[in-house]
N, CA, C and O of each residue as an XYZ file, in Angstrom:
292
protein
N      22.269    -14.916    -19.359
C      21.339    -15.502    -18.400
C      20.022    -14.746    -18.447
O      19.981    -13.556    -18.760
N      18.968    -15.443    -18.139
C      17.639    -14.842    -18.142
C      17.367    -14.158    -16.819
O      17.756    -14.641    -15.756
N      16.696    -13.032    -16.903
C      16.288    -12.317    -15.702
C      14.825    -12.653    -15.450
O      13.969    -12.437    -16.307
N      14.556    -13.175    -14.284
C      13.175    -13.516    -13.950
C      12.457    -12.278    -13.439
O      13.046    -11.467    -12.724
N      11.197    -12.129    -13.799
C      10.451    -10.974    -13.297
C      10.272    -11.064    -11.791
O      10.227    -12.156    -11.225
N      10.171     -9.922    -11.154
C       9.926     -9.864     -9.719
C       8.641    -10.608     -9.404
O       7.698    -10.595    -10.194
N       8.607    -11.248     -8.262
C       7.449    -12.038     -7.853
C       6.143    -11.245     -7.912
O       5.102    -11.804     -8.257
N       6.181     -9.936     -7.576
C       4.971     -9.128     -7.530
C       4.529     -8.585     -8.877
O       3.445     -8.011     -8.983
N       5.347     -8.756     -9.906
C       5.005     -8.211    -11.214
C       3.778     -8.933    -11.762
O       3.660    -10.153    -11.654
N       2.885     -8.176    -12.341
C       1.710     -8.770    -12.960
C       0.512     -8.887    -12.028
O      -0.494     -9.494    -12.395
N       0.600     -8.320    -10.837
C      -0.551     -8.354     -9.945
C      -1.677     -7.513    -10.544
O      -1.454     -6.407    -11.035
N      -2.853     -8.046    -10.492
C      -4.020     -7.280    -10.937
C      -4.456     -6.371     -9.798
O      -4.218     -6.672     -8.628
N      -5.100     -5.251    -10.145
C      -5.591     -4.333     -9.117
C      -6.481     -5.060     -8.115
O      -6.448     -4.750     -6.925
N      -7.273     -6.019     -8.576
C      -8.188     -6.717     -7.686
C      -7.454     -7.559     -6.651
O      -8.044     -7.938     -5.640
N      -6.166     -7.861     -6.885
C      -5.400     -8.643     -5.922
C      -5.175     -7.873     -4.628
O      -4.841     -8.471     -3.605
N      -5.352     -6.570     -4.658
C      -5.092     -5.755     -3.481
C      -6.338     -5.606     -2.607
O      -6.323     -4.831     -1.650
N      -7.404     -6.326     -2.913
C      -8.628     -6.272     -2.129
C      -8.728     -7.514     -1.255
O      -8.044     -8.507     -1.502
N      -9.570     -7.458     -0.246
C      -9.804     -8.632      0.576
C      -9.294     -8.433      1.986
O      -8.798     -7.362      2.337
N      -9.423     -9.484      2.797
C      -9.083     -9.364      4.208
C      -7.624     -9.002      4.461
O      -7.316     -8.297      5.422
N      -6.729     -9.480      3.604
C      -5.317     -9.174      3.795
C      -5.034     -7.696      3.560
O      -4.135     -7.134      4.186
N      -5.783     -7.062      2.674
C      -5.495     -5.662      2.366
C      -5.746     -4.762      3.568
O      -5.020     -3.787      3.765
N      -6.758     -5.067      4.376
C      -7.005     -4.250      5.567
C      -5.856     -4.420      6.560
O      -5.417     -3.443      7.167
N      -5.372     -5.632      6.729
C      -4.247     -5.832      7.648
C      -2.979     -5.190      7.102
O      -2.163     -4.680      7.871
N      -2.804     -5.208      5.783
C      -1.659     -4.528      5.157
C      -1.748     -3.022      5.397
O      -0.747     -2.378      5.712
N      -2.942     -2.468      5.247
C      -3.148     -1.040      5.486
C      -2.855     -0.703      6.948
O      -2.160      0.272      7.231
N      -3.375     -1.496      7.866
C      -3.148     -1.238      9.289
C      -1.664     -1.291      9.629
O      -1.170     -0.458     10.389
N      -0.956     -2.262      9.072
C       0.484     -2.381      9.320
C       1.215     -1.161      8.758
O       2.130     -0.638      9.394
N       0.814     -0.708      7.573
C       1.443      0.465      6.973
C       1.169      1.717      7.810
O       2.075      2.517      8.045
N      -0.070      1.887      8.256
C      -0.408      3.063      9.062
C       0.358      3.071     10.383
O       0.744      4.134     10.868
N       0.579      1.895     10.964
C       1.381      1.806     12.191
C       2.827      2.214     11.907
O       3.458      2.899     12.712
N       3.348      1.783     10.745
C       4.714      2.145     10.364
C       4.816      3.656     10.145
O       5.796      4.282     10.550
N       3.805      4.236      9.505
C       3.783      5.686      9.262
C       3.781      6.444     10.589
O       4.493      7.436     10.745
N       2.980      5.974     11.536
C       2.881      6.641     12.838
C       4.212      6.613     13.593
O       4.503      7.515     14.378
N       5.014      5.577     13.355
C       6.275      5.407     14.078
C       7.480      6.029     13.368
O       8.569      6.089     13.939
N       7.293      6.492     12.127
C       8.422      6.974     11.325
C       8.120      8.366     10.783
O       7.395      8.499      9.796
N       8.664      9.404     11.412
C       8.370     10.784     10.984
C       8.721     11.065      9.516
O       8.004     11.807      8.846
N       9.804     10.486      9.016
C      10.187     10.719      7.614
C       9.162     10.087      6.675
O       8.799     10.677      5.657
N       8.701      8.895      7.018
C       7.677      8.228      6.200
C       6.371      9.006      6.281
O       5.679      9.159      5.274
N       6.025      9.499      7.468
C       4.804     10.291      7.617
C       4.874     11.540      6.739
O       3.877     11.914      6.122
N       6.030     12.185      6.675
C       6.187     13.370      5.835
C       5.979     13.025      4.362
O       5.360     13.794      3.627
N       6.496     11.862      3.924
C       6.294     11.434      2.531
C       4.819     11.193      2.246
O       4.314     11.588      1.195
N       4.124     10.543      3.184
C       2.691     10.260      3.001
C       1.900     11.563      3.008
O       1.009     11.755      2.180
N       2.222     12.455      3.935
C       1.518     13.740      4.005
C       1.712     14.563      2.726
O       0.831     15.335      2.346
N       2.858     14.400      2.064
C       3.148     15.156      0.842
C       2.602     14.474     -0.419
O       2.653     15.046     -1.507
N       2.084     13.261     -0.268
C       1.574     12.520     -1.432
C       0.414     13.282     -2.070
O      -0.435     13.843     -1.377
N       0.395     13.292     -3.398
C      -0.606     14.047     -4.140
C      -2.005     13.453     -4.034
O      -2.995     14.185     -4.034
N      -2.090     12.115     -3.942
C      -3.394     11.458     -3.917
C      -3.248     10.046     -3.358
O      -2.155      9.631     -2.972
N      -4.356      9.315     -3.317
C      -4.330      7.966     -2.735
C      -3.462      7.014     -3.557
O      -2.854      6.104     -2.993
N      -3.391      7.204     -4.864
C      -2.511      6.359     -5.684
C      -1.053      6.538     -5.260
O      -0.288      5.575     -5.225
N      -0.674      7.778     -4.938
C       0.695      8.045     -4.504
C       0.973      7.403     -3.145
O       2.066      6.888     -2.912
N      -0.018      7.436     -2.247
C       0.141      6.791     -0.939
C       0.295      5.284     -1.117
O       1.135      4.660     -0.468
N      -0.518      4.700     -2.000
C      -0.434      3.263     -2.270
C       0.944      2.907     -2.830
O       1.499      1.864     -2.486
N       1.493      3.755     -3.679
C       2.825      3.507     -4.242
C       3.900      3.557     -3.150
O       4.824      2.744     -3.150
N       3.780      4.504     -2.229
C       4.719      4.586     -1.107
C       4.597      3.317     -0.261
O       5.604      2.726      0.129
N       3.366      2.908      0.017
C       3.140      1.703      0.819
C       3.749      0.480      0.150
O       4.379     -0.346      0.810
N       3.562      0.365     -1.151
C       4.112     -0.773     -1.881
C       5.631     -0.799     -1.787
O       6.230     -1.862     -1.621
N       6.253      0.371     -1.893
C       7.707      0.462     -1.762
C       8.167      0.044     -0.364
O       9.303     -0.396     -0.183
N       7.280      0.185      0.618
C       7.581     -0.203      1.999
C       7.165     -1.653      2.291
O       7.327     -2.138      3.411
N       6.623     -2.341      1.262
C       6.277     -3.755      1.426
C       4.844     -4.029      1.816
O       4.535     -5.117      2.301
N       3.957     -3.062      1.615
C       2.546     -3.227      1.992
C       1.669     -3.083      0.752
O       1.793     -2.108      0.010
N       0.787     -4.050      0.529
C      -0.061     -4.058     -0.664
C      -1.522     -3.863     -0.298
O      -2.125     -4.693      0.383
N      -2.081     -2.749     -0.760
C      -3.515     -2.497     -0.645
C      -3.888     -1.510     -1.740
O      -3.024     -0.847     -2.314
N      -5.171     -1.420     -2.021
C      -5.637     -0.577     -3.119
C      -5.995      0.831     -2.636
O      -6.188      1.057     -1.441
N      -6.081      1.770     -3.576
C      -6.569      3.095     -3.202
C      -7.975      3.024     -2.597
O      -8.300      3.791     -1.690
N      -8.806      2.109     -3.096
C     -10.158      1.954     -2.551
C     -10.115      1.489     -1.097
O     -10.903      1.952     -0.272
N      -9.201      0.578     -0.783
C      -9.059      0.122      0.602
C      -8.598      1.268      1.480
O      -9.101      1.440      2.591
N      -7.649      2.051      0.998
C      -7.177      3.212      1.748
C      -8.338      4.151      2.037
O      -8.500      4.604      3.170
N      -9.133      4.444      1.040
C     -10.265      5.339      1.190
C     -11.312      4.765      2.141
O     -11.834      5.469      3.005
N     -11.608      3.500      1.974
C     -12.660      2.835      2.764
C     -12.319      2.818      4.256
O     -13.184      3.085      5.090
N     -11.076      2.508      4.594
C     -10.717      2.303      5.988
C     -10.075      3.508      6.664
O      -9.840      3.483      7.872
N      -9.788      4.563      5.904
C      -9.161      5.718      6.543
C     -10.128      6.881      6.702
O      -9.723      7.984      7.069
N     -11.404      6.637      6.426
C     -12.399      7.691      6.658
C     -12.561      7.913      8.150
O     -12.483      6.979      8.947
N     -12.788      9.160      8.510
C     -12.964      9.456      9.938
C     -14.373      9.919     10.219
O     -14.709     10.213     11.366
């Protein structure tokens, strides 16, 4: 039998930009705030690419640029 690729496979980096990416980031940040173990993983991440990878594993899609743009203080 043939194995179909995962629905998210083949996404271009540019797919993670736009209005949905900010809402995805906000949802992820809310999840991080509510989950100490997830917060520890994010705090230990080496860079924004690593944070984006953690977010993707948690079901949230946004780019490192979106993370940088909206998480500045």
